[in-house]
Coordinates of C-alpha atoms in Angstrom, one line a residue:
Chain A
M1 CA 0.2 0.0 0.0
T2 CA 1.3 3.5 -0.8
R3 CA 1.4 6.0 1.8
G4 CA -1.4 7.9 0.5
Q5 CA -3.6 4.8 0.5
K6 CA -2.7 4.1 4.2
A7 CA -3.6 7.8 5.1
L8 CA -6.9 7.3 3.2
R9 CA -7.5 3.9 5.0
Y10 CA -7.0 5.1 8.5
G11 CA -8.9 8.4 7.6
V12 CA -12.0 6.2 6.8
L13 CA -11.4 4.0 9.9
L14 CA -11.4 7.2 11.9
G15 CA -14.5 8.6 10.3
F16 CA -16.4 5.5 11.2
F17 CA -15.2 5.5 14.7
L18 CA -16.4 8.9 15.1
L19 CA -19.7 7.8 13.5
L20 CA -20.2 4.7 15.6
A21 CA -18.5 5.5 19.0
G22 CA -19.1 9.2 18.7
P23 CA -22.6 9.2 20.1
L24 CA -21.6 7.1 23.0
L25 CA -19.0 9.6 23.8
W26 CA -21.4 12.5 23.4
Q27 CA -23.9 10.7 25.7
L28 CA -21.2 10.3 28.3
S29 CA -20.2 13.8 28.1
L30 CA -23.8 14.9 28.4
S31 CA -24.1 12.9 31.5
L32 CA -21.3 14.7 33.1
K33 CA -22.4 18.2 32.3
G34 CA -23.3 20.3 35.3
A35 CA -25.6 23.2 35.7
G36 CA -22.9 25.7 34.6
D37 CA -22.8 24.0 31.3
D38 CA -24.5 25.5 28.4
L39 CA -26.0 22.3 26.5
Y40 CA -26.8 24.4 23.5
A41 CA -23.4 26.3 23.2
Q42 CA -22.5 27.2 19.8
P43 CA -20.3 25.4 18.7
P44 CA -21.3 22.3 20.6
Q45 CA -18.7 21.2 23.3
L46 CA -17.7 17.7 24.0
V47 CA -15.7 18.5 27.2
P48 CA -18.0 19.4 30.2
S49 CA -16.9 22.8 31.6
D50 CA -18.6 22.1 35.0
P51 CA -18.2 18.4 35.3
T52 CA -20.5 16.6 37.9
L53 CA -21.6 13.2 39.0
G54 CA -25.0 14.9 40.2
N55 CA -26.9 13.6 37.2
Y56 CA -26.1 10.1 38.3
S57 CA -27.4 10.5 41.9
D58 CA -30.3 12.4 40.6
V59 CA -31.5 9.6 38.5
L60 CA -30.8 7.0 41.2
D61 CA -32.8 9.1 43.5
R62 CA -35.8 9.7 41.3
V63 CA -36.1 6.4 39.5
P64 CA -35.6 2.9 41.1
V65 CA -32.7 2.2 38.6
L66 CA -31.2 -0.5 41.1
R67 CA -34.4 -2.2 41.3
Y68 CA -34.7 -2.5 37.7
V69 CA -31.1 -3.7 37.6
A70 CA -32.0 -6.4 40.2
N71 CA -34.9 -7.4 38.1
S72 CA -33.1 -7.5 34.8
G73 CA -30.4 -9.5 36.6
L74 CA -32.8 -12.0 37.9
V75 CA -34.3 -12.6 34.5
A76 CA -30.8 -12.8 33.0
L77 CA -29.9 -15.4 35.5
M78 CA -32.8 -17.6 34.9
V79 CA -32.4 -17.4 31.3
V80 CA -28.6 -18.1 31.3
G81 CA -29.1 -20.9 33.6
G82 CA -31.9 -22.5 31.6
N83 CA -30.1 -22.1 28.3
V84 CA -26.7 -23.6 29.5
I85 CA -28.3 -26.6 31.4
G86 CA -31.4 -27.3 29.1
A87 CA -29.5 -26.8 25.7
T88 CA -26.4 -28.8 27.0
L89 CA -28.4 -31.7 27.9
A90 CA -30.7 -31.6 24.9
G91 CA -27.6 -31.1 22.6
Y92 CA -26.0 -34.1 23.9
A93 CA -29.0 -36.3 23.4
L94 CA -29.4 -35.1 19.8
A95 CA -25.7 -35.6 19.1
R96 CA -24.7 -38.6 20.7
M97 CA -27.7 -40.8 21.7
K98 CA -29.5 -43.2 19.5
F99 CA -33.3 -43.2 19.8
R100 CA -36.5 -43.3 17.9
F101 CA -37.8 -40.1 16.6
R102 CA -34.3 -38.5 16.9
G103 CA -34.8 -36.9 13.6
L104 CA -38.3 -35.6 14.2
V105 CA -37.0 -34.0 17.4
T106 CA -34.2 -32.3 15.6
G107 CA -36.6 -31.1 13.2
L108 CA -38.9 -29.6 15.9
F109 CA -36.1 -27.5 17.0
V110 CA -35.1 -26.4 13.6
V111 CA -38.8 -25.3 13.0
A112 CA -38.9 -23.5 16.5
L113 CA -35.8 -21.7 15.4
L114 CA -37.4 -20.3 12.2
V115 CA -40.5 -19.2 14.0
P116 CA -40.3 -15.4 14.4
I117 CA -41.0 -14.5 18.1
E118 CA -42.9 -11.3 17.1
S119 CA -45.5 -13.2 15.2
I120 CA -46.2 -15.4 18.2
I121 CA -45.9 -12.9 20.8
I122 CA -49.7 -12.5 21.5
A123 CA -50.2 -16.1 21.9
Q124 CA -47.3 -16.3 24.2
F125 CA -48.7 -13.7 26.3
L126 CA -52.2 -15.4 26.5
L127 CA -50.4 -18.5 27.6
V128 CA -48.3 -16.9 30.3
R129 CA -51.4 -15.0 31.3
S130 CA -53.6 -18.0 31.8
S131 CA -50.9 -19.8 33.6
G132 CA -51.0 -16.7 36.2
L133 CA -47.5 -15.5 35.4
A134 CA -48.6 -12.2 33.7
D135 CA -46.7 -9.4 35.5
T136 CA -44.0 -11.7 37.0
L137 CA -40.3 -12.1 36.4
L138 CA -40.8 -15.8 35.8
G139 CA -43.2 -15.2 33.0
V140 CA -40.6 -12.9 31.4
A141 CA -37.8 -15.6 31.6
L142 CA -39.8 -18.8 30.8
P143 CA -40.3 -18.6 27.1
T144 CA -36.6 -17.9 26.2
C145 CA -35.1 -20.1 29.0
V146 CA -34.3 -22.6 26.5
A147 CA -33.8 -21.4 22.9
A148 CA -33.7 -23.8 19.8
L149 CA -30.8 -22.1 18.5
N150 CA -28.7 -22.9 21.5
V151 CA -29.9 -26.6 21.5
L152 CA -28.7 -26.8 17.7
L153 CA -25.5 -25.0 18.7
M154 CA -24.8 -27.4 21.5
R155 CA -25.7 -30.3 19.2
N156 CA -23.1 -29.3 16.6
A157 CA -20.5 -28.9 19.3
F158 CA -21.2 -32.4 20.8
Q159 CA -21.0 -34.0 17.2
A160 CA -17.4 -32.7 16.8
I161 CA -16.2 -34.9 19.6
P162 CA -14.5 -38.0 18.3
P163 CA -16.6 -41.2 19.1
E164 CA -13.7 -43.2 20.3
L165 CA -13.5 -41.1 23.3
E166 CA -16.9 -41.9 24.5
E167 CA -16.8 -45.6 23.1
A168 CA -13.6 -46.3 25.6
A169 CA -15.6 -45.1 28.6
R170 CA -18.7 -47.1 27.7
V171 CA -16.6 -50.3 27.3
D172 CA -15.3 -49.6 30.8
G173 CA -18.9 -49.6 32.0
A174 CA -19.6 -45.9 32.2
G175 CA -23.3 -45.2 32.0
V176 CA -24.8 -42.4 29.9
W177 CA -24.8 -40.0 32.7
R178 CA -21.0 -40.4 33.6
R179 CA -20.1 -40.2 29.9
F180 CA -21.9 -37.0 29.5
W181 CA -20.6 -35.5 32.6
Y182 CA -17.0 -36.5 32.7
I183 CA -16.3 -37.1 29.0
C184 CA -18.3 -35.1 26.7
A185 CA -19.5 -31.9 28.7
P186 CA -15.9 -30.7 29.5
Q187 CA -15.0 -30.9 25.7
V188 CA -17.7 -28.3 25.0
R189 CA -17.2 -25.6 27.6
G190 CA -16.2 -23.1 25.1
V191 CA -19.5 -23.3 23.3
M192 CA -21.3 -23.3 26.7
T193 CA -19.6 -20.0 27.4
V194 CA -20.8 -18.7 24.0
V195 CA -24.4 -19.8 24.9
A196 CA -24.3 -18.2 28.4
I197 CA -22.9 -15.0 26.9
F198 CA -25.5 -14.6 24.1
S199 CA -28.4 -15.6 26.4
F200 CA -27.2 -13.0 28.8
V201 CA -27.1 -10.2 26.5
G202 CA -30.4 -11.2 24.8
A203 CA -32.2 -11.3 28.2
W204 CA -30.6 -8.0 29.4
N205 CA -31.6 -6.2 26.3
D206 CA -35.0 -7.6 25.5
F207 CA -37.7 -4.9 25.3
L208 CA -40.8 -6.1 23.4
W209 CA -41.5 -9.2 25.7
P210 CA -41.1 -7.5 29.0
L211 CA -43.2 -4.6 27.7
I212 CA -46.0 -7.0 26.9
V213 CA -45.8 -9.2 30.1
L214 CA -45.0 -6.7 32.9
S215 CA -47.5 -4.0 34.0
S216 CA -46.5 -3.0 37.5
E217 CA -43.6 -0.7 37.9
E218 CA -41.9 -2.5 40.6
N219 CA -41.5 -5.5 38.3
Y220 CA -40.0 -3.5 35.6
T221 CA -36.6 -4.6 33.8
L222 CA -34.2 -2.1 33.0
T223 CA -35.2 -1.6 29.3
L224 CA -38.7 -0.8 30.5
G225 CA -37.5 1.5 33.3
L226 CA -35.2 3.4 30.8
N227 CA -38.1 3.8 28.4
R228 CA -39.9 5.6 31.1
L229 CA -36.9 8.0 31.6
R230 CA -37.9 9.7 28.5
G231 CA -41.4 10.6 29.6
T232 CA -40.2 11.4 33.1
F233 CA -37.0 13.6 32.1
F234 CA -38.0 14.5 28.7
S235 CA -36.8 18.3 29.6
D236 CA -33.4 17.4 30.7
P237 CA -31.3 15.3 28.3
R238 CA -28.4 15.1 31.0
L239 CA -30.5 12.8 33.1
I240 CA -31.4 10.6 30.3
A241 CA -27.9 10.3 29.3
A242 CA -26.9 9.4 32.9
G243 CA -29.5 6.9 33.0
T244 CA -28.5 5.2 29.7
I245 CA -24.8 5.2 30.9
I246 CA -25.8 3.4 34.2
A247 CA -27.7 0.8 32.0
L248 CA -24.8 0.3 29.7
A249 CA -22.0 -0.2 32.2
P250 CA -22.8 -3.9 33.1
I251 CA -23.3 -4.8 29.6
I252 CA -19.9 -3.1 28.5
A253 CA -18.0 -4.6 31.4
V254 CA -19.3 -8.3 30.2
F255 CA -18.2 -7.4 26.8
A256 CA -14.8 -6.2 27.8
L257 CA -14.1 -9.2 30.0
L258 CA -15.4 -11.8 27.4
Q259 CA -14.5 -10.1 24.1
R260 CA -13.0 -13.1 22.4
Y261 CA -16.1 -15.1 23.2
F262 CA -18.3 -12.6 21.5
F263 CA -16.5 -12.9 18.2
R264 CA -15.9 -16.5 18.4
G265 CA -19.8 -16.9 19.3
L266 CA -20.7 -15.1 16.0
Q267 CA -18.4 -17.5 14.0
A268 CA -19.9 -20.6 15.7
G269 CA -23.4 -19.4 15.1
G270 CA -23.5 -21.7 12.0
I271 CA -22.6 -19.0 9.4
K272 CA -20.0 -20.3 7.1
G273 CA -18.4 -18.3 4.4
Chain B
M1 CA -14.1 -26.6 20.0
S2 CA -11.4 -27.6 17.7
T3 CA -8.8 -28.4 20.3
P4 CA -10.1 -31.0 23.0
T5 CA -9.0 -29.8 26.5
L6 CA -7.8 -32.4 28.8
V7 CA -10.1 -35.2 29.6
K8 CA -10.8 -35.5 33.3
P9 CA -9.9 -39.1 34.5
V10 CA -13.4 -41.0 35.0
P11 CA -13.7 -42.3 38.5
P12 CA -14.3 -46.0 38.6
P13 CA -18.1 -46.5 38.5
T14 CA -19.4 -47.3 42.2
R15 CA -21.9 -49.8 40.7
Q16 CA -21.3 -51.7 37.6
G17 CA -23.7 -51.1 34.8
R18 CA -26.3 -53.7 34.3
G19 CA -24.8 -57.0 33.1
G20 CA -21.8 -56.6 35.2
V21 CA -18.4 -55.8 33.5
G22 CA -18.5 -54.7 29.9
R23 CA -20.3 -52.1 27.7
T24 CA -23.4 -50.7 29.3
H25 CA -26.8 -50.3 27.6
D26 CA -28.6 -47.1 28.0
R27 CA -32.2 -47.3 29.0
W28 CA -34.6 -46.3 26.4
W29 CA -36.0 -43.4 28.3
A30 CA -32.6 -41.7 29.0
P31 CA -32.5 -39.6 25.9
W32 CA -36.0 -38.2 26.8
L33 CA -34.8 -37.2 30.3
F34 CA -31.9 -35.3 28.7
L35 CA -34.4 -33.7 26.3
A36 CA -37.3 -33.0 28.6
P37 CA -36.3 -29.3 29.7
A38 CA -35.5 -28.1 26.3
L39 CA -38.3 -29.9 24.5
G40 CA -40.8 -29.0 27.3
I41 CA -39.9 -25.1 27.0
V42 CA -39.8 -25.2 23.0
V43 CA -43.1 -27.0 22.4
T44 CA -45.0 -25.0 25.2
F45 CA -43.8 -21.5 24.5
I46 CA -43.0 -21.8 20.7
L47 CA -44.7 -24.4 18.9
F48 CA -47.9 -24.4 20.8
P49 CA -48.3 -20.5 20.5
F50 CA -47.5 -20.8 17.0
V51 CA -50.4 -23.2 16.3
N52 CA -52.5 -21.1 18.5
T53 CA -51.7 -18.0 16.6
L54 CA -53.0 -19.7 13.3
A55 CA -56.2 -20.7 15.2
L56 CA -56.7 -17.1 16.8
S57 CA -56.4 -15.5 13.4
V58 CA -59.7 -16.9 12.3
T59 CA -61.7 -16.0 15.4
D60 CA -63.0 -12.6 16.7
A61 CA -61.3 -13.4 20.1
T62 CA -60.4 -10.6 22.5
L63 CA -58.3 -10.6 25.6
L64 CA -61.5 -11.3 27.6
K65 CA -63.5 -13.6 25.5
P66 CA -62.4 -16.7 23.5
G67 CA -64.1 -15.8 20.3
H68 CA -66.0 -17.6 17.6
F69 CA -64.8 -18.9 14.2
I70 CA -65.2 -16.2 11.7
G71 CA -63.4 -17.6 8.7
V72 CA -61.2 -15.0 6.9
D73 CA -63.1 -12.0 7.9
N74 CA -59.9 -10.7 9.9
F75 CA -58.0 -10.8 6.7
V76 CA -60.7 -9.0 4.8
R77 CA -60.6 -6.4 7.4
L78 CA -56.9 -6.1 7.3
W79 CA -57.1 -5.3 3.5
D80 CA -59.1 -2.1 4.3
D81 CA -57.4 -1.1 7.4
E82 CA -55.4 2.0 6.8
R83 CA -53.2 1.5 9.9
F84 CA -52.2 -2.1 8.6
R85 CA -51.4 -0.5 5.2
T86 CA -49.2 2.2 6.8
A87 CA -47.4 -0.5 9.0
M88 CA -46.7 -2.7 6.0
T89 CA -45.5 0.1 4.0
N90 CA -43.2 1.3 6.6
S91 CA -42.0 -2.3 7.4
L92 CA -41.5 -3.0 3.8
L93 CA -39.6 0.3 3.1
Y94 CA -37.4 -0.4 6.2
V95 CA -36.4 -3.8 4.3
V96 CA -35.8 -1.9 1.0
C97 CA -33.7 1.0 2.4
V98 CA -31.9 -0.9 5.3
V99 CA -30.8 -4.2 3.6
P100 CA -28.6 -2.8 0.7
V101 CA -26.7 -0.7 3.4
M102 CA -26.3 -3.9 5.7
V103 CA -25.0 -6.0 2.9
A104 CA -22.5 -3.4 1.3
A105 CA -21.2 -1.2 4.2
P106 CA -20.0 -3.8 6.6
L107 CA -18.2 -5.5 4.0
V108 CA -16.2 -2.3 3.2
L109 CA -15.8 -2.0 7.0
A110 CA -14.4 -5.5 7.3
A111 CA -12.0 -5.0 4.4
L112 CA -10.7 -2.0 6.3
V113 CA -10.3 -3.3 9.7
N114 CA -9.1 -6.9 8.7
G115 CA -5.5 -7.6 9.6
G116 CA -3.2 -7.7 12.7
G117 CA -2.1 -4.9 15.0
R118 CA -3.6 -3.3 18.2
L119 CA -5.0 -0.3 16.3
L120 CA -7.0 -2.5 13.9
G121 CA -8.1 -4.6 17.0
F122 CA -9.2 -1.4 18.8
F123 CA -11.3 -0.2 15.9
R124 CA -13.0 -3.7 15.6
T125 CA -13.9 -3.5 19.2
A126 CA -15.3 0.1 19.0
Y127 CA -17.4 -0.7 16.0
Y128 CA -19.0 -3.6 17.6
L129 CA -20.0 -1.7 20.6
P130 CA -23.4 -0.5 19.4
V131 CA -24.3 -4.1 18.7
I132 CA -24.4 -5.1 22.3
M133 CA -26.7 -2.2 23.4
S134 CA -30.4 -2.8 23.7
S135 CA -32.7 -1.0 21.2
V136 CA -34.1 1.0 24.0
I137 CA -30.5 2.6 24.9
V138 CA -29.8 3.1 21.1
G139 CA -33.0 4.8 20.8
L140 CA -32.6 7.0 23.8
I141 CA -29.0 7.9 22.7
W142 CA -30.3 9.0 19.3
T143 CA -33.3 10.7 20.7
N144 CA -30.9 12.9 22.5
L145 CA -28.9 13.4 19.3
L146 CA -31.8 14.1 16.9
D147 CA -34.1 16.0 19.1
Q148 CA -35.2 19.6 18.1
R149 CA -32.3 20.9 20.3
G150 CA -30.0 17.8 20.0
L151 CA -26.5 17.7 18.9
V152 CA -27.3 17.2 15.0
N153 CA -29.6 20.1 15.0
E154 CA -27.2 22.3 16.9
V155 CA -24.4 21.5 14.5
L156 CA -26.6 22.2 11.4
R157 CA -27.5 25.6 13.1
W158 CA -23.8 26.3 13.9
L159 CA -22.8 25.6 10.5
S160 CA -25.7 27.9 9.2
L161 CA -27.1 25.2 7.2
V162 CA -30.5 25.6 8.7
N163 CA -32.6 28.3 10.5
E164 CA -35.2 26.1 11.8
P165 CA -34.6 22.9 13.6
V166 CA -35.0 19.8 11.3
G167 CA -37.9 17.6 12.6
F168 CA -35.9 14.4 12.5
L169 CA -38.3 12.9 15.1
S170 CA -41.7 14.6 14.1
D171 CA -41.9 14.6 10.4
R172 CA -43.5 11.5 8.9
W173 CA -40.8 10.4 6.5
L174 CA -37.7 11.8 8.3
T175 CA -38.7 9.8 11.5
L176 CA -38.8 6.6 9.6
F177 CA -35.4 7.4 8.0
S178 CA -34.0 8.4 11.3
A179 CA -35.2 5.1 12.7
M180 CA -33.5 3.3 9.7
L181 CA -30.3 5.1 10.3
V182 CA -30.4 4.0 14.0
T183 CA -30.9 0.5 13.0
I184 CA -28.0 0.6 10.6
W185 CA -25.9 2.3 13.3
S186 CA -26.4 -0.5 15.7
G187 CA -26.1 -3.5 13.2
L188 CA -23.0 -2.5 11.2
G189 CA -20.6 -4.1 13.7
Y190 CA -22.5 -7.5 13.6
Y191 CA -22.5 -8.0 10.1
M192 CA -18.8 -6.8 9.9
V193 CA -17.8 -9.6 12.3
I194 CA -19.6 -12.0 10.1
Y195 CA -17.8 -10.8 7.0
L196 CA -14.5 -11.0 8.9
A197 CA -15.0 -14.7 9.5
A198 CA -15.9 -15.3 5.9
M199 CA -12.8 -13.3 4.8
A200 CA -10.5 -15.5 6.9
N201 CA -11.6 -18.3 4.4
I202 CA -10.5 -16.6 1.3
D203 CA -7.4 -18.3 -0.2
Q204 CA -4.5 -15.8 0.4
D205 CA -3.0 -16.9 -3.0
L206 CA -5.8 -15.2 -4.8
Y207 CA -4.6 -11.9 -3.2
D208 CA -1.2 -12.7 -4.1
A209 CA -1.9 -13.5 -7.6
A210 CA -4.0 -10.3 -7.9
S211 CA -0.9 -8.2 -6.5
V212 CA 1.3 -9.9 -8.9
D213 CA -1.0 -8.8 -11.8
G214 CA -0.8 -5.3 -10.7
A215 CA -4.1 -4.9 -8.8
G216 CA -4.2 -2.2 -6.1
P217 CA -6.4 -2.5 -2.9
V218 CA -9.6 -1.5 -4.5
R219 CA -9.2 -3.8 -7.5
R220 CA -8.4 -6.7 -5.0
F221 CA -11.4 -5.7 -2.9
L222 CA -13.6 -5.7 -6.0
N223 CA -12.1 -8.9 -7.7
V224 CA -11.1 -11.1 -4.8
T225 CA -12.8 -10.2 -1.5
A226 CA -16.3 -9.3 -2.7
P227 CA -16.8 -12.5 -4.9
G228 CA -15.1 -14.4 -2.2
V229 CA -17.8 -13.8 0.4
R230 CA -20.7 -13.8 -2.0
S231 CA -22.6 -16.6 -0.1
T232 CA -22.1 -14.7 3.1
S233 CA -23.5 -11.6 1.5
A234 CA -26.7 -13.5 0.4
L235 CA -27.0 -14.8 4.0
I236 CA -26.7 -11.3 5.5
G237 CA -29.2 -10.1 3.0
L238 CA -31.6 -12.7 4.3
F239 CA -30.8 -12.1 8.1
S240 CA -31.0 -8.3 7.7
S241 CA -34.3 -8.3 5.8
V242 CA -35.9 -10.5 8.4
A243 CA -34.5 -8.3 11.1
A244 CA -35.5 -5.0 9.3
F245 CA -39.1 -6.3 8.9
R246 CA -39.4 -7.2 12.5
V247 CA -38.1 -3.8 13.6
F248 CA -39.8 -2.6 16.9
G249 CA -37.7 -1.0 19.7
E250 CA -35.9 1.8 17.7
V251 CA -39.2 3.1 16.1
Y252 CA -41.1 2.7 19.4
V253 CA -38.4 4.7 21.3
L254 CA -37.9 7.5 18.7
T255 CA -41.6 8.0 18.6
G256 CA -42.1 8.0 22.3
G257 CA -44.1 4.6 22.1
T258 CA -46.7 6.0 20.0
G259 CA -45.7 5.2 16.5
G260 CA -45.8 8.9 15.6
L261 CA -48.3 11.3 14.9
G262 CA -51.6 9.5 14.1
G263 CA -49.6 6.2 14.0
Q264 CA -47.9 7.3 11.0
N265 CA -44.8 5.5 11.7
V266 CA -46.2 2.3 13.1
T267 CA -44.3 -1.0 12.0
V268 CA -46.0 -4.3 11.8
T269 CA -44.6 -5.5 15.0
M270 CA -45.8 -2.3 16.6
L271 CA -49.2 -2.9 15.4
I272 CA -49.3 -6.6 16.8
Q273 CA -48.3 -5.0 20.0
Q274 CA -50.8 -2.1 20.0
E275 CA -53.6 -4.4 18.7
G276 CA -52.8 -7.4 20.8
T277 CA -52.2 -6.0 24.4
G278 CA -54.3 -3.7 26.6
L279 CA -57.8 -4.1 27.9
Q280 CA -59.3 -3.5 24.5
A281 CA -57.0 -6.1 22.8
E282 CA -58.4 -7.9 19.8
T283 CA -56.3 -11.0 20.0
G284 CA -57.9 -12.6 17.0
Y285 CA -57.1 -9.5 14.8
A286 CA -53.6 -9.2 16.1
G287 CA -53.3 -12.9 15.4
A288 CA -54.2 -12.3 11.7
I289 CA -51.5 -9.5 11.5
S290 CA -49.1 -12.1 13.0
V291 CA -49.9 -14.6 10.3
V292 CA -49.3 -12.1 7.5
M293 CA -46.0 -11.3 9.1
F294 CA -45.2 -15.0 9.3
V295 CA -46.0 -15.5 5.6
V296 CA -43.9 -12.4 4.5
L297 CA -40.8 -13.7 6.5
G298 CA -41.4 -17.3 5.4
G299 CA -41.4 -16.0 1.7
L300 CA -38.1 -14.3 2.4
L301 CA -36.6 -17.5 3.8
A302 CA -38.0 -19.7 0.9
G303 CA -36.5 -17.2 -1.5
Q304 CA -33.2 -17.4 0.2
L305 CA -33.2 -21.3 0.3
W306 CA -34.2 -21.2 -3.4
Y307 CA -31.4 -18.9 -4.3
Q308 CA -28.9 -21.0 -2.4
N309 CA -29.9 -24.4 -3.8
R310 CA -29.7 -23.0 -7.3
G311 CA -26.1 -21.7 -6.5
E312 CA -25.1 -25.0 -5.3
R313 CA -26.2 -27.0 -8.2

């Protein structure tokens, strides 16, 4: 590459950086601006001249953000636990056990994978409502607590284990549970992590389903609580900004810690070039 | 995983399997125990509601009463429903405008950030950040930016490009385009990573040969990279069109939950949510909208499968 081409490349990269990360930085700046800052200064100022953490304590005072965080955390915990356990067990059965109707059951999971959630969401709500789970966190978590996609991901992972490994244990008299627990499950830990991370992000970020299921404010998950911020503080963008930064912190922390799994997960998601 | 980790030693069985020493035989119900949690959830919460949606769509059910069979009346009513037409227009327009960008722009982005080094790694991570954010947060961030007195309008005013603030969040079409922009903003990084994975499979010799022939970076991109990821582009086309047609959060937040003045910006998913929830919910009618959505998305999927099969033969 010539020098000019290189400069152009990094110029474009920087442009995209401003476009994609810039709004976040602006939001962060906004959340730190104090009473002494002119929000509508010409030209707009990125660095606050009167920095304060007051917006954060204000939001925490006026809106039960921590309650929302706890609710979201509880839902995420149920969803992550359900997916890791349920998908691993089912994936093992589909990949490594022989039984009648195995093809049929695999087909059911494929069909379930293809059903768009939005198109069945009213029927899901009627079901949750008639089981008395409307307006509960359990009702929010249950429908996604084992996703068909994760079952199929785990199935693929288990299929990649060489059969000799399990056969040797079988000859030694290990029953199916032992072979699963001691031989096969440890081999697929990486994919289990991917399933856990993506279930967490999905549960933490979900909006439409909690919006439909939950009605009383003390059960709100974080996304619902945030959505209300706009109504409550419409006049003060600084408070909205502080609220979004509080909501973003946990997910960015998870991302920073487990970054390589995010990228691996997307590649393991069955998308081949 | 490609590299097996160390196998834990298996403790000797406390009780020999049936038949003493030698290979054990699994009981016939063992697989079903393993499958029970997953199968239970998926059948109860996905497959049953799916069948129930089909059933609902031909009844006049409301939230409070089960309803009677009314044949295709709901679908006839949809045909004349102005709101439904608006929603279909908005959602289809979303697909038409968002998908080409989602197929092309992330590929350019991937080609630019592909390679070693810390700086490129930093850019990759930064570009991916919007992907992990909830549509509500994304919507709030952009509400702040696009508001009457938001950053975008202030910058435009500062540059003296406009006198009056632009109604990014109030004008009928601008609101829709703003929402599309937000969707694109939060999806670019996702498809970029998928392209990066596909690009790793392109034979390096092809690049070398192109270089020998005197092809510069742009030529190499057009003649090697782009054709090399064609099947991935097709998949991304499918994924992003399904996602675009299902759009909900961005439009919901940007319009403050209303779907715009007089519902001018509702999408199909928003319409399902509005018709199917609340005390006046007409669940039968919402079911009919859901069936239409299902048919549209099924059509997209079938088209993609047909295209792929044709390519493989």
